[in-house]
């Protein structure tokens, strides 16, 4: 075999570990160095993650230490950032963030896949993925926290909301986690005084007409019936189109409440694979029958990140642990064949069957041609996974947890897992409330895109009155936080809204440490405390009786997003305009150009043919025809706006005109004068 070969394996999951074990068994230490890179120093036993969420087992046995499992393999806890398949090296990020390179004779890509939360708007902000041990612990903590919140909540609607759980995706992981959460919440309800059976709602949403596409039709039916009997609400043939703080929504406007949302759909390809110039299908590396990447005799791809045809039935291998392990073993055997100048073999595996726990001590199983469901299948499920756990100590830990659960209730303690308060993002749909009047004040918000309206119920008729409109760059929520009191008004999204959310502790730390930030907030509090109309009741009276249409001017001159910088400059200068609306061919407002935008573009080296869309102010604050004159006046004052575009409504953004602040002021002064003039004369 000649010199000692270097075989690099990227990924320490089922596929990578099996490959490393087989290579180590088949090759002597002087024949080959086997190096395995993994982001963590353990293998995640993903099939048991749902059990961690449901507190059926503790998190420890799900993380299996690679070093102890792989004697004779050089394990490196490192992220591979690049594979150069033309020059045979991998690039990694060292412990201090420095780049390093290592050459290989053979490389095995086994980096699995991650959850793509970006597929559905709001999913990344509000949903829990389930891929890592940290995900499972954080989700379990969150579920327990919702129960604790529900227990002390006096408002019945809010209590039900805390106890609403939505699981998106009806494949193996979705079904398992829905079953576990349902069992956890219902089994432990007896320890809570204020949680009734009817308060709990676990919903499983699936886009197809049956759950578990991987198993036979009668087992799918069994799964649905059993889950519904256990109290799970199964929604089929529905595709979630957005997720908010309140729950999930569909295209037709129907929504389902969910204080806890779990996402088990959407796979993202790892960045190393994205960069690789090799054939891919839906992000998976397409391999030759022997698992080599086409065009590269020493590059192999296995597990979830690869698309491998199983020569047993000529179908693509599914992304399961069972297949990943077999591919790992057979790829290792093929590498040894290549090193010994023998012919490789195509991947071939007769699947043993499928097993899925569905909650309530039930499972469905297809095993060696038999179809089993119910308790026996569940017992089989547990036995198989116990057997599959790689070490005796892990088997013992899991058996102990499972035995414990038979005699005692699930553990209700929920120690926090690395949940130091942080700055996060949130997404809201138009009409959603960011918070309500009377809510406790926990967060401070900064608007990234979109608009909100600040509303308060009037004492007279209890109807909501809009107090202010806020747009990108504005913030809210500081007054109640600074005064330590409940929210005195509600904040509602006017458009699709993205906000940065700062938890109370972070807010206090930053405002305590940074004087300019504190002064800035103090100014804002002063400006916002009390309504401006309290100080100007006459002005309020005049404007309140005047429809907004009184002040709207038509837009005579506008720019198109495709117009050039030169056209923008000549339009603004020749017509002596201080601003110009940017309107597309569909009469939709796309932005605003002001003199400041022009100067800013000049500073950054604008060319004459630069497009208006490249330097305009996008998503300006706009008024709608239905807004009142008082709210538009307050918005202009709050944002120091000299003018504001008016649109038909916030969903179509069709431009109707614009309002100048001067016109409003002149109108008020004229009325004021008339009023005082007439009273002065009497
Ligand atoms: C909740 C859940 C339940 C499941 N239940 C079942 C089940 O019941 N039965 C079943 O057969 N299958 C199940 N699966 C699927 C099964 O777990 C996967 O198919 C299997 O883990 C795939 O193995 P893998 O080695 O390809 O990838 P993974 O196990 O995902 O391992 C990939 C490893 O590569 C590492 N990695 C990624 N990129 C890099 C990089 N650039 N540098 C270094 N390391 C990197 C990752 O950290 C990870 O450790 C389940 C999956 C989930 C999420």
XYZ file of C-alpha atoms in Angstrom, residues 51 90 151 224 327 367 458 505 530 555 583:
11
model
C -37.485 11.786 24.392
C -9.472 20.722 3.780
C -50.350 28.027 36.332
C -53.483 9.573 13.155
C -23.309 3.939 3.939
C -39.946 -4.696 10.738
C -60.605 55.132 25.298
C -31.811 42.774 31.773
C -48.433 62.798 27.914
C -48.089 63.695 -6.733
C -43.133 55.068 -7.648
